[in-house]
Amino acid sequence: MEQMPAFILVRPQMGENIGAAARAMLNFGLTDMRLVSPRDGWPNERAVALASGASAVLESARLADSIADAAEGCDVLFATTARPRDMTLPVHTPETAMAEARRSIVQGRRVGVLFGPERAGLENDDIARAQAVVTVPVNPQFASLNLAQCVLLMGYEWRRQAVETGAVPEDGPVMATLPEVERWAGHFEDRLEEAGFFFPDHKAAHMKRSLRNLWARMPLTRSDTQILHGALRQLVRRRD
Amino acid sequence: MEQMPAFILVRPQMGENIGAAARAMLNFGLTDMRLVSPRDGWPNERAVALASGASAVLESARLADSIADAAEGCDVLFATTARPRDMTLPVHTPETAMAEARRSIVQGRRVGVLFGPERAGLENDDIARAQAVVTVPVNPQFASLNLAQCVLLMGYEWRRQAVETGAVPEDGPVMATLPEVERWAGHFEDRLEEAGFFFPDHKAAHMKRSLRNLWARMPLTRSDTQILHGALRQLVRRRD
């Protein structure tokens, strides 16, 4: 089977929209759907009714209760947002995002794309788990893409670039996988927590998010994360 | 006003779909809608209800009772079809069709795109009025694009080719200057030196070079370097 990106619907609200997203995906040959805490539980009759011919996508959808769980096995995560937030993640168009996804997949890495709930979209904490943001370049005076349309456009771009290009694998260093980066970010955060860095309390969550976000943006190789773990262990060992 | 293609809905059936098509168009800045013999007459309340913020597109839509009339003034016509028929017209993807549309418009010609009725699509007699066919390259085992989705993809391609794309953040963060990155790398190295990290001696130079190299490769913002300085100071303060 061709490797393909996983489309991860985060806290989707209406079953109908989940079904419509499944149809949108299957139009472009995508079948790896994952669901994080759908509002109305799972399975969902209305999703099945809407999906009709695409119900197999729903049946094989992986249900999870956190993004971390849903994205298990993904080395690269993109977060779709209606408008770029005040974050320092790189901002992709669907075109550049799917070009990058294809390069990653050709290199044997696994790619996930996060889609937020219908009304509010992804929260900052969700986005902080991604390495990059994807925003469809819509009319700034009228942006009204719904969930299935956003899924459709991402699926279309994936397929468009799959058909037209055979991306070439590059021989490069072995990049850190997403869990490896998260392990490093967690290690760094834990030691700073012990050192009393996250102060005052009301700023702690924001400070942690900024740091997670910082590491998520860095193109760390596996060997970089090993060096950083070692360096931090040494700084702390000396302290204790 | 920028010249843009006219989107011509031929014998559309459900008002809801006309409204959804208007929304899809306006997302990509397209406002020239034309309607050939909508089944339920015109104007249509359900179209207006669905269009919400895009109702201006409906209000200015030109009503016609034939394709010839609706396409008046168009020099080039594309016909969207679910699958290429046994016809001798050139078959485009949305991408190549909108590239050609753009070239035509730059040359001062006017472009129209025909979309068929929901159920049956365009008839051969309709298609015969066009110079080329456009087919979205969907999964041959599952093709289920609805009218508004087809409009959405064509609008997306129009807009995609209109704007310069790139993965560059708009109003991007302030990147750290080279001296700022070096100051951070030096700070990190100094604290590691004190902690006895560069051991054994004969490996020290290589280890330092690897770390300098690591930081030099990272796309650090100025604010990243400030956070990292602060974090390291706190780790060390606790130690002392």
Tab-separated table of C-alpha atoms in Angstrom:
chain	number	residue	atom	x	y	z
A	1	MET	CA	0.000	0.000	0.000
A	2	GLU	CA	1.185	3.459	-0.806
A	3	GLN	CA	2.178	5.365	2.280
A	4	MET	CA	-0.182	8.255	2.843
A	5	PRO	CA	-0.720	10.955	5.422
A	6	ALA	CA	-3.090	10.256	8.305
A	7	PHE	CA	-5.903	12.791	8.599
A	8	ILE	CA	-6.599	13.381	12.276
A	9	LEU	CA	-9.918	15.017	13.177
A	10	VAL	CA	-9.564	16.639	16.571
A	11	ARG	CA	-12.754	16.816	18.667
A	12	PRO	CA	-15.083	16.843	15.657
A	13	GLN	CA	-18.628	17.862	16.583
A	14	MET	CA	-21.171	16.752	13.990
A	15	GLY	CA	-21.302	13.155	12.804
A	16	GLU	CA	-22.359	14.447	9.390
A	17	ASN	CA	-19.087	16.299	9.056
A	18	ILE	CA	-17.069	13.229	9.941
A	19	GLY	CA	-18.905	11.299	7.249
A	20	ALA	CA	-18.392	14.096	4.737
A	21	ALA	CA	-14.696	14.198	5.627
A	22	ALA	CA	-14.449	10.447	4.975
A	23	ARG	CA	-15.976	10.930	1.524
A	24	ALA	CA	-13.673	13.850	0.802
A	25	MET	CA	-10.658	11.729	1.764
A	26	LEU	CA	-11.624	8.711	-0.261
A	27	ASN	CA	-12.082	10.846	-3.364
A	28	PHE	CA	-8.352	11.259	-3.246
A	29	GLY	CA	-7.513	7.741	-2.183
A	30	LEU	CA	-6.863	8.587	1.462
A	31	THR	CA	-8.077	6.031	3.982
A	32	ASP	CA	-6.132	6.650	7.214
A	33	MET	CA	-8.575	8.626	9.354
A	34	ARG	CA	-8.087	9.104	13.078
A	35	LEU	CA	-10.521	10.645	15.522
A	36	VAL	CA	-9.694	12.416	18.756
A	37	SER	CA	-12.644	12.515	21.180
A	38	PRO	CA	-15.546	13.033	18.782
A	39	ARG	CA	-18.178	15.055	20.664
A	40	ASP	CA	-21.070	12.657	20.139
A	41	GLY	CA	-19.170	9.437	20.784
A	42	TRP	CA	-18.174	6.746	18.363
A	43	PRO	CA	-19.408	4.994	16.274
A	44	ASN	CA	-21.846	7.599	15.026
A	45	GLU	CA	-24.881	6.762	12.882
A	46	ARG	CA	-25.044	10.107	11.177
A	47	ALA	CA	-21.421	9.838	10.148
A	48	VAL	CA	-22.136	6.462	8.577
A	49	ALA	CA	-25.244	7.780	6.821
A	50	LEU	CA	-23.315	10.668	5.303
A	51	ALA	CA	-20.287	8.616	4.326
A	52	SER	CA	-22.279	6.117	2.246
A	53	GLY	CA	-19.716	4.566	-0.100
A	54	ALA	CA	-16.865	5.731	2.107
A	55	SER	CA	-17.983	3.933	5.250
A	56	ALA	CA	-14.931	1.688	5.153
A	57	VAL	CA	-12.856	4.760	6.008
A	58	LEU	CA	-14.978	5.255	9.128
A	59	GLU	CA	-14.867	1.606	10.080
A	60	SER	CA	-11.102	1.551	10.055
A	61	ALA	CA	-10.777	4.964	11.746
A	62	ARG	CA	-8.646	4.840	14.850
A	63	LEU	CA	-10.320	6.337	17.914
A	64	ALA	CA	-8.124	8.104	20.457
A	65	ASP	CA	-8.581	10.404	23.394
A	66	SER	CA	-5.587	12.628	22.818
A	67	ILE	CA	-3.646	13.974	19.878
A	68	ALA	CA	-0.537	12.263	21.188
A	69	ASP	CA	-2.355	8.938	21.059
A	70	ALA	CA	-3.952	9.570	17.669
A	71	ALA	CA	-0.648	10.688	16.182
A	72	GLU	CA	1.212	7.666	17.462
A	73	GLY	CA	3.701	6.602	14.843
A	74	CYS	CA	3.684	10.008	13.109
A	75	ASP	CA	7.063	11.655	12.711
A	76	VAL	CA	5.754	14.890	11.231
A	77	LEU	CA	2.555	16.742	12.115
A	78	PHE	CA	0.875	19.602	10.285
A	79	ALA	CA	-1.880	21.651	11.941
A	80	THR	CA	-4.545	23.224	9.739
A	81	THR	CA	-5.758	26.641	10.890
A	82	ALA	CA	-8.070	29.238	9.412
A	83	ARG	CA	-5.569	31.992	9.980
A	84	PRO	CA	-1.998	32.020	11.149
A	85	ARG	CA	-1.853	32.697	14.882
A	86	ASP	CA	0.736	34.540	16.744
A	87	MET	CA	2.994	31.531	16.718
A	88	THR	CA	6.385	31.016	15.331
A	89	LEU	CA	5.681	27.825	13.416
A	90	PRO	CA	6.332	27.919	9.689
A	91	VAL	CA	3.127	28.590	7.750
A	92	HIS	CA	2.435	26.403	4.740
A	93	THR	CA	-0.096	26.519	1.976
A	94	PRO	CA	-1.757	23.156	1.240
A	95	GLU	CA	0.580	22.981	-1.733
A	96	THR	CA	3.846	23.408	0.152
A	97	ALA	CA	2.600	21.294	3.051
A	98	MET	CA	1.749	18.340	0.853
A	99	ALA	CA	5.008	18.727	-1.054
A	100	GLU	CA	6.813	18.459	2.254
A	101	ALA	CA	4.588	15.565	3.347
A	102	ARG	CA	5.487	13.725	0.179
A	103	ARG	CA	9.217	14.289	0.711
A	104	SER	CA	8.918	13.029	4.274
A	105	ILE	CA	6.973	9.952	3.249
A	106	VAL	CA	9.440	9.130	0.508
A	107	GLN	CA	12.121	9.208	3.217
A	108	GLY	CA	10.141	6.679	5.210
A	109	ARG	CA	8.686	9.075	7.743
A	110	ARG	CA	5.020	9.122	8.708
A	111	VAL	CA	2.918	12.228	8.357
A	112	GLY	CA	-0.231	13.358	10.130
A	113	VAL	CA	-2.472	16.340	9.436
A	114	LEU	CA	-4.570	17.789	12.267
A	115	PHE	CA	-8.018	19.282	11.615
A	116	GLY	CA	-9.773	21.156	14.416
A	117	PRO	CA	-13.381	21.117	15.574
A	118	GLU	CA	-15.889	22.809	13.306
A	119	ARG	CA	-16.624	25.903	15.301
A	120	ALA	CA	-13.434	26.896	17.032
A	121	GLY	CA	-10.659	25.123	15.167
A	122	LEU	CA	-7.524	23.819	16.832
A	123	GLU	CA	-6.440	25.313	20.122
A	124	ASN	CA	-2.952	26.629	20.690
A	125	ASP	CA	-2.042	23.582	22.751
A	126	ASP	CA	-3.061	21.351	19.850
A	127	ILE	CA	-1.073	23.398	17.374
A	128	ALA	CA	1.991	23.356	19.589
A	129	ARG	CA	2.273	19.618	18.917
A	130	ALA	CA	2.807	20.231	15.205
A	131	GLN	CA	5.945	21.203	13.346
A	132	ALA	CA	4.112	23.472	10.947
A	133	VAL	CA	0.820	25.173	10.298
A	134	VAL	CA	-1.187	24.916	7.072
A	135	THR	CA	-3.553	27.681	6.022
A	136	VAL	CA	-5.591	27.687	2.825
A	137	PRO	CA	-5.028	31.030	1.113
A	138	VAL	CA	-8.642	32.192	1.016
A	139	ASN	CA	-10.173	35.583	0.423
A	140	PRO	CA	-9.386	37.553	3.572
A	141	GLN	CA	-12.812	39.209	3.335
A	142	PHE	CA	-14.632	35.871	3.197
A	143	ALA	CA	-13.189	32.742	4.717
A	144	SER	CA	-15.843	30.098	5.233
A	145	LEU	CA	-14.324	26.703	4.561
A	146	ASN	CA	-15.996	23.953	6.516
A	147	LEU	CA	-14.263	20.890	7.895
A	148	ALA	CA	-14.953	18.584	4.946
A	149	GLN	CA	-13.897	21.283	2.484
A	150	CYS	CA	-10.620	21.753	4.285
A	151	VAL	CA	-10.102	17.983	4.229
A	152	LEU	CA	-11.031	17.977	0.551
A	153	LEU	CA	-8.461	20.622	-0.362
A	154	MET	CA	-5.679	18.891	1.544
A	155	GLY	CA	-6.592	15.566	-0.041
A	156	TYR	CA	-6.706	17.172	-3.455
A	157	GLU	CA	-3.218	18.633	-3.012
A	158	TRP	CA	-1.876	15.296	-1.844
A	159	ARG	CA	-3.261	13.538	-4.863
A	160	ARG	CA	-2.320	16.296	-7.292
A	161	GLN	CA	1.296	16.085	-6.274
A	162	ALA	CA	1.254	12.291	-6.135
A	163	VAL	CA	0.101	12.092	-9.700
A	164	GLU	CA	2.411	14.693	-11.116
A	165	THR	CA	5.663	14.044	-9.272
A	166	GLY	CA	7.770	11.198	-8.136
A	167	ALA	CA	9.653	12.964	-5.415
A	168	VAL	CA	13.256	11.977	-5.030
A	169	PRO	CA	14.549	10.733	-1.719
A	170	GLU	CA	17.387	12.808	-0.411
A	171	ASP	CA	20.276	11.256	1.417
A	172	GLY	CA	20.512	13.326	4.517
A	173	PRO	CA	21.067	12.902	8.193
A	174	VAL	CA	18.512	10.809	10.060
A	175	MET	CA	15.995	13.284	11.377
A	176	ALA	CA	14.543	12.849	14.847
A	177	THR	CA	11.077	11.353	14.854
A	178	LEU	CA	8.227	13.201	16.507
A	179	PRO	CA	8.361	11.022	19.646
A	180	GLU	CA	12.108	11.611	19.865
A	181	VAL	CA	11.636	15.366	19.719
A	182	GLU	CA	8.857	15.149	22.285
A	183	ARG	CA	10.997	13.056	24.581
A	184	TRP	CA	13.696	15.704	24.406
A	185	ALA	CA	11.220	18.536	24.943
A	186	GLY	CA	9.793	16.659	27.923
A	187	HIS	CA	13.220	16.045	29.426
A	188	PHE	CA	14.108	19.736	29.103
A	189	GLU	CA	10.781	20.799	30.583
A	190	ASP	CA	11.115	18.407	33.538
A	191	ARG	CA	14.534	19.675	34.509
A	192	LEU	CA	13.419	23.282	34.225
A	193	GLU	CA	10.394	22.492	36.350
A	194	GLU	CA	12.692	21.148	39.060
A	195	ALA	CA	14.846	24.241	38.777
A	196	GLY	CA	11.847	26.504	39.374
A	197	PHE	CA	11.958	28.055	35.917
A	198	PHE	CA	8.212	28.089	35.342
A	199	PHE	CA	7.413	31.016	37.522
A	200	PRO	CA	5.057	32.697	38.264
A	201	ASP	CA	2.432	29.967	38.134
A	202	HIS	CA	0.000	31.798	35.919
A	203	LYS	CA	2.639	32.068	33.214
A	204	ALA	CA	3.789	28.453	33.448
A	205	ALA	CA	1.455	27.000	30.823
A	206	HIS	CA	2.391	29.657	28.313
A	207	MET	CA	6.103	29.228	28.999
A	208	LYS	CA	5.859	25.465	28.566
A	209	ARG	CA	3.936	25.836	25.343
A	210	SER	CA	6.538	28.243	23.990
A	211	LEU	CA	9.295	25.778	24.745
A	212	ARG	CA	7.459	22.771	23.263
A	213	ASN	CA	6.784	24.928	20.281
A	214	LEU	CA	10.421	25.958	20.030
A	215	TRP	CA	11.675	22.374	19.915
A	216	ALA	CA	8.917	21.292	17.551
A	217	ARG	CA	10.106	23.901	15.051
A	218	MET	CA	13.756	22.883	15.094
A	219	PRO	CA	14.975	20.493	12.417
A	220	LEU	CA	16.654	18.242	14.953
A	221	THR	CA	18.452	15.149	13.829
A	222	ARG	CA	18.407	12.017	15.941
A	223	SER	CA	22.002	12.662	16.864
A	224	ASP	CA	21.157	16.233	17.941
A	225	THR	CA	18.614	14.941	20.411
A	226	GLN	CA	21.152	12.472	21.786
A	227	ILE	CA	23.716	15.226	22.323
A	228	LEU	CA	21.147	17.471	23.982
A	229	HIS	CA	19.968	14.734	26.337
A	230	GLY	CA	23.563	14.080	27.325
A	231	ALA	CA	24.339	17.753	27.834
A	232	LEU	CA	21.300	18.316	30.009
A	233	ARG	CA	22.011	15.217	32.088
A	234	GLN	CA	25.488	16.518	32.726
A	235	LEU	CA	24.302	19.991	33.712
A	236	VAL	CA	21.929	18.443	36.220
A	237	ARG	CA	24.289	15.765	37.497
A	238	ARG	CA	26.768	18.442	38.461
A	239	ARG	CA	24.002	20.286	40.222
A	240	ASP	CA	22.849	17.368	42.355
B	1	MET	CA	-11.404	44.773	-10.740
B	2	GLU	CA	-9.273	41.774	-11.454
B	3	GLN	CA	-10.522	39.807	-14.409
B	4	MET	CA	-11.729	36.430	-13.329
B	5	PRO	CA	-13.423	33.423	-14.855
B	6	ALA	CA	-17.224	33.263	-14.811
B	7	PHE	CA	-18.591	30.147	-13.119
B	8	ILE	CA	-21.695	29.032	-14.994
B	9	LEU	CA	-24.041	26.626	-13.201
B	10	VAL	CA	-26.060	24.766	-15.822
B	11	ARG	CA	-29.575	23.669	-14.742
B	12	PRO	CA	-28.676	23.455	-11.046
B	13	GLN	CA	-31.324	21.595	-9.051
B	14	MET	CA	-31.143	22.392	-5.336
B	15	GLY	CA	-31.099	25.963	-4.120
B	16	GLU	CA	-28.845	24.844	-1.281
B	17	ASN	CA	-26.198	23.808	-3.754
B	18	ILE	CA	-26.322	27.148	-5.532
B	19	GLY	CA	-25.820	28.882	-2.206
B	20	ALA	CA	-22.970	26.555	-1.284
B	21	ALA	CA	-21.379	27.187	-4.683
B	22	ALA	CA	-21.556	30.937	-4.064
B	23	ARG	CA	-19.759	30.487	-0.760
B	24	ALA	CA	-17.156	28.245	-2.341
B	25	MET	CA	-16.505	30.865	-5.042
B	26	LEU	CA	-16.214	33.797	-2.690
B	27	ASN	CA	-13.660	31.935	-0.577
B	28	PHE	CA	-11.364	32.350	-3.534
B	29	GLY	CA	-12.460	35.834	-4.480
B	30	LEU	CA	-14.652	34.772	-7.399
B	31	THR	CA	-17.885	36.718	-7.809
B	32	ASP	CA	-19.019	36.208	-11.407
B	33	MET	CA	-21.714	33.520	-11.149
B	34	ARG	CA	-24.149	32.789	-13.942
B	35	LEU	CA	-27.163	30.502	-13.809
B	36	VAL	CA	-28.716	28.605	-16.682
B	37	SER	CA	-32.337	27.609	-15.989
B	38	PRO	CA	-32.177	26.722	-12.300
B	39	ARG	CA	-34.789	24.007	-11.712
B	40	ASP	CA	-36.651	25.747	-8.903
B	41	GLY	CA	-36.699	29.217	-10.438
B	42	TRP	CA	-34.866	32.325	-9.395
B	43	PRO	CA	-34.377	33.952	-6.949
B	44	ASN	CA	-34.346	31.036	-4.551
B	45	GLU	CA	-34.734	31.410	-0.789
B	46	ARG	CA	-32.814	28.293	0.071
B	47	ALA	CA	-29.883	29.468	-2.005
B	48	VAL	CA	-29.869	32.747	-0.111
B	49	ALA	CA	-30.128	30.969	3.253
B	50	LEU	CA	-27.152	28.759	2.445
B	51	ALA	CA	-25.020	31.525	0.974
B	52	SER	CA	-25.217	33.726	4.077
B	53	GLY	CA	-22.194	36.020	3.814
B	54	ALA	CA	-21.884	35.287	0.095
B	55	SER	CA	-25.356	36.454	-0.881
B	56	ALA	CA	-23.916	39.324	-2.905
B	57	VAL	CA	-22.632	36.700	-5.351
B	58	LEU	CA	-26.197	35.431	-5.789
B	59	GLU	CA	-27.661	38.915	-6.102
B	60	SER	CA	-25.353	39.784	-8.947
B	61	ALA	CA	-25.676	36.363	-10.635
B	62	ARG	CA	-26.770	36.600	-14.232
B	63	LEU	CA	-29.820	34.490	-15.062
B	64	ALA	CA	-30.017	32.954	-18.528
B	65	ASP	CA	-32.023	30.305	-20.284
B	66	SER	CA	-29.264	28.857	-22.409
B	67	ILE	CA	-25.539	28.286	-22.161
B	68	ALA	CA	-25.054	30.482	-25.198
B	69	ASP	CA	-26.791	33.329	-23.406
B	70	ALA	CA	-25.045	32.752	-20.064
B	71	ALA	CA	-21.642	32.543	-21.730
B	72	GLU	CA	-22.135	35.709	-23.731
B	73	GLY	CA	-18.853	37.559	-23.862
B	74	CYS	CA	-16.780	34.485	-23.027
B	75	ASP	CA	-14.002	33.683	-25.468
B	76	VAL	CA	-13.003	30.395	-23.860
B	77	LEU	CA	-15.256	27.827	-22.192
B	78	PHE	CA	-14.251	24.879	-20.045
B	79	ALA	CA	-16.735	22.102	-19.235
B	80	THR	CA	-16.326	20.213	-15.952
B	81	THR	CA	-17.186	16.524	-16.104
B	82	ALA	CA	-16.877	13.668	-13.647
B	83	ARG	CA	-15.153	11.500	-16.211
B	84	PRO	CA	-13.867	12.215	-19.686
B	85	ARG	CA	-16.465	11.215	-22.286
B	86	ASP	CA	-15.920	9.820	-25.674
B	87	MET	CA	-15.275	13.237	-27.119
B	88	THR	CA	-12.369	14.716	-28.916
B	89	LEU	CA	-11.929	17.745	-26.688
B	90	PRO	CA	-8.682	18.169	-24.772
B	91	VAL	CA	-8.993	16.954	-21.168
B	92	HIS	CA	-7.579	19.208	-18.455
B	93	THR	CA	-7.002	18.818	-14.762
B	94	PRO	CA	-8.184	21.782	-12.664
B	95	GLU	CA	-4.542	22.790	-12.513
B	96	THR	CA	-3.891	22.916	-16.247
B	97	ALA	CA	-7.330	24.383	-16.926
B	98	MET	CA	-6.815	27.286	-14.542
B	99	ALA	CA	-3.293	27.844	-15.852
B	100	GLU	CA	-4.767	28.156	-19.299
B	101	ALA	CA	-7.601	30.343	-17.997
B	102	ARG	CA	-5.061	32.657	-16.453
B	103	ARG	CA	-3.048	32.888	-19.668
B	104	SER	CA	-6.215	33.655	-21.609
B	105	ILE	CA	-7.318	36.332	-19.177
B	106	VAL	CA	-3.899	37.966	-19.203
B	107	GLN	CA	-4.263	38.151	-22.962
B	108	GLY	CA	-7.560	39.986	-22.542
B	109	ARG	CA	-9.852	37.068	-23.288
B	110	ARG	CA	-12.822	36.112	-21.149
B	111	VAL	CA	-13.157	32.687	-19.613
B	112	GLY	CA	-16.177	30.702	-18.468
B	113	VAL	CA	-16.367	27.377	-16.642
B	114	LEU	CA	-19.477	25.213	-16.994
B	115	PHE	CA	-20.743	23.075	-14.107
B	116	GLY	CA	-23.519	20.563	-14.742
B	117	PRO	CA	-26.624	19.671	-12.734
B	118	GLU	CA	-26.032	17.721	-9.520
B	119	ARG	CA	-27.320	14.355	-10.584
B	120	ALA	CA	-26.468	13.881	-14.211
B	121	GLY	CA	-23.744	16.406	-14.959
B	122	LEU	CA	-23.403	18.211	-18.270
B	123	GLU	CA	-24.924	16.637	-21.351
B	124	ASN	CA	-22.930	16.073	-24.481
B	125	ASP	CA	-24.671	18.993	-26.179
B	126	ASP	CA	-23.570	21.259	-23.340
B	127	ILE	CA	-20.016	20.019	-23.484
B	128	ALA	CA	-19.888	20.516	-27.219
B	129	ARG	CA	-20.058	24.285	-26.605
B	130	ALA	CA	-16.765	24.195	-24.705
B	131	GLN	CA	-13.216	24.212	-26.028
B	132	ALA	CA	-11.950	21.828	-23.386
B	133	VAL	CA	-13.050	19.469	-20.652
B	134	VAL	CA	-11.874	19.607	-17.024
B	135	THR	CA	-11.898	16.508	-14.845
B	136	VAL	CA	-10.721	16.389	-11.242
B	137	PRO	CA	-8.315	13.452	-10.897
B	138	VAL	CA	-10.206	11.530	-8.222
B	139	ASN	CA	-9.934	7.958	-7.020
B	140	PRO	CA	-11.418	5.891	-9.878
B	141	GLN	CA	-12.979	3.586	-7.268
B	142	PHE	CA	-14.706	6.411	-5.459
B	143	ALA	CA	-15.667	9.612	-7.222
B	144	SER	CA	-18.255	11.532	-5.263
B	145	LEU	CA	-17.571	15.233	-5.602
B	146	ASN	CA	-20.691	17.327	-5.292
B	147	LEU	CA	-21.364	20.547	-7.169
B	148	ALA	CA	-20.059	22.922	-4.502
B	149	GLN	CA	-16.934	20.800	-4.016
B	150	CYS	CA	-16.201	20.877	-7.714
B	151	VAL	CA	-16.672	24.655	-7.687
B	152	LEU	CA	-14.440	24.827	-4.618
B	153	LEU	CA	-11.588	22.933	-6.268
B	154	MET	CA	-11.739	25.021	-9.428
B	155	GLY	CA	-11.816	28.211	-7.353
B	156	TYR	CA	-8.919	26.968	-5.264
B	157	GLU	CA	-6.830	26.283	-8.372
B	158	TRP	CA	-7.629	29.716	-9.765
B	159	ARG	CA	-6.545	31.389	-6.574
B	160	ARG	CA	-3.543	29.131	-6.031
B	161	GLN	CA	-2.106	30.107	-9.330
B	162	ALA	CA	-2.900	33.765	-8.729
B	163	VAL	CA	-0.959	34.137	-5.516
B	164	GLU	CA	2.708	33.507	-5.109
B	165	THR	CA	3.015	30.589	-2.759
B	166	GLY	CA	5.665	29.899	-0.234
B	167	ALA	CA	6.097	28.480	3.209
B	168	VAL	CA	7.124	31.823	4.617
B	169	PRO	CA	5.327	33.151	7.646
B	170	GLU	CA	3.583	36.442	6.953
B	171	ASP	CA	4.830	39.076	9.330
B	172	GLY	CA	7.277	36.439	10.405
B	173	PRO	CA	9.069	36.380	13.725
B	174	VAL	CA	12.349	38.230	14.121
B	175	MET	CA	15.086	35.709	13.517
B	176	ALA	CA	18.161	35.711	15.699
B	177	THR	CA	21.201	37.322	14.139
B	178	LEU	CA	24.381	35.341	13.734
B	179	PRO	CA	26.054	37.049	16.746
B	180	GLU	CA	22.963	36.287	18.824
B	181	VAL	CA	23.100	32.624	17.910
B	182	GLU	CA	26.812	32.561	18.654
B	183	ARG	CA	26.287	34.222	22.007
B	184	TRP	CA	23.756	31.525	22.876
B	185	ALA	CA	26.029	28.726	21.634
B	186	GLY	CA	28.891	30.204	23.684
B	187	HIS	CA	26.764	30.471	26.814
B	188	PHE	CA	25.690	26.831	26.455
B	189	GLU	CA	29.257	25.704	25.838
B	190	ASP	CA	30.617	27.619	28.838
B	191	ARG	CA	28.116	26.095	31.242
B	192	LEU	CA	28.776	22.623	29.866
B	193	GLU	CA	32.486	23.208	30.236
B	194	GLU	CA	31.976	24.052	33.891
B	195	ALA	CA	29.840	20.950	34.312
B	196	GLY	CA	32.604	18.745	32.945
B	197	PHE	CA	30.684	17.718	29.849
B	198	PHE	CA	33.607	17.918	27.427
B	199	PHE	CA	35.294	14.746	28.424
B	200	PRO	CA	37.642	13.076	27.622
B	201	ASP	CA	39.910	15.919	26.563
B	202	HIS	CA	40.810	14.555	23.178
B	203	LYS	CA	37.146	14.559	22.199
B	204	ALA	CA	36.389	18.032	23.541
B	205	ALA	CA	37.110	19.959	20.353
B	206	HIS	CA	34.917	17.663	18.295
B	207	MET	CA	32.090	17.817	20.820
B	208	LYS	CA	32.197	21.600	20.909
B	209	ARG	CA	32.192	21.804	17.164
B	210	SER	CA	29.168	19.513	16.977
B	211	LEU	CA	27.254	21.686	19.387
B	212	ARG	CA	28.174	24.958	17.651
B	213	ASN	CA	27.133	23.310	14.472
B	214	LEU	CA	23.854	22.154	15.946
B	215	TRP	CA	22.842	25.656	17.046
B	216	ALA	CA	23.999	27.176	13.793
B	217	ARG	CA	21.628	24.895	11.889
B	218	MET	CA	18.557	25.737	13.954
B	219	PRO	CA	16.182	28.455	12.730
B	220	LEU	CA	16.231	30.254	16.060
B	221	THR	CA	14.245	33.424	16.530
B	222	ARG	CA	15.522	36.209	18.753
B	223	SER	CA	12.881	35.289	21.281
B	224	ASP	CA	14.021	31.641	21.206
B	225	THR	CA	17.541	32.657	22.167
B	226	GLN	CA	16.191	34.789	25.008
B	227	ILE	CA	14.145	31.884	26.369
B	228	LEU	CA	17.122	29.531	26.105
B	229	HIS	CA	19.470	31.945	27.882
B	230	GLY	CA	16.929	32.294	30.674
B	231	ALA	CA	16.367	28.560	30.957
B	232	LEU	CA	20.074	27.819	31.158
B	233	ARG	CA	20.675	30.558	33.734
B	234	GLN	CA	17.948	29.040	35.885
B	235	LEU	CA	19.334	25.516	35.568
B	236	VAL	CA	22.728	26.771	36.686
B	237	ARG	CA	21.480	29.121	39.399
B	238	ARG	CA	19.768	26.211	41.071
B	239	ARG	CA	22.974	24.275	40.857
B	240	ASP	CA	25.159	26.891	42.503
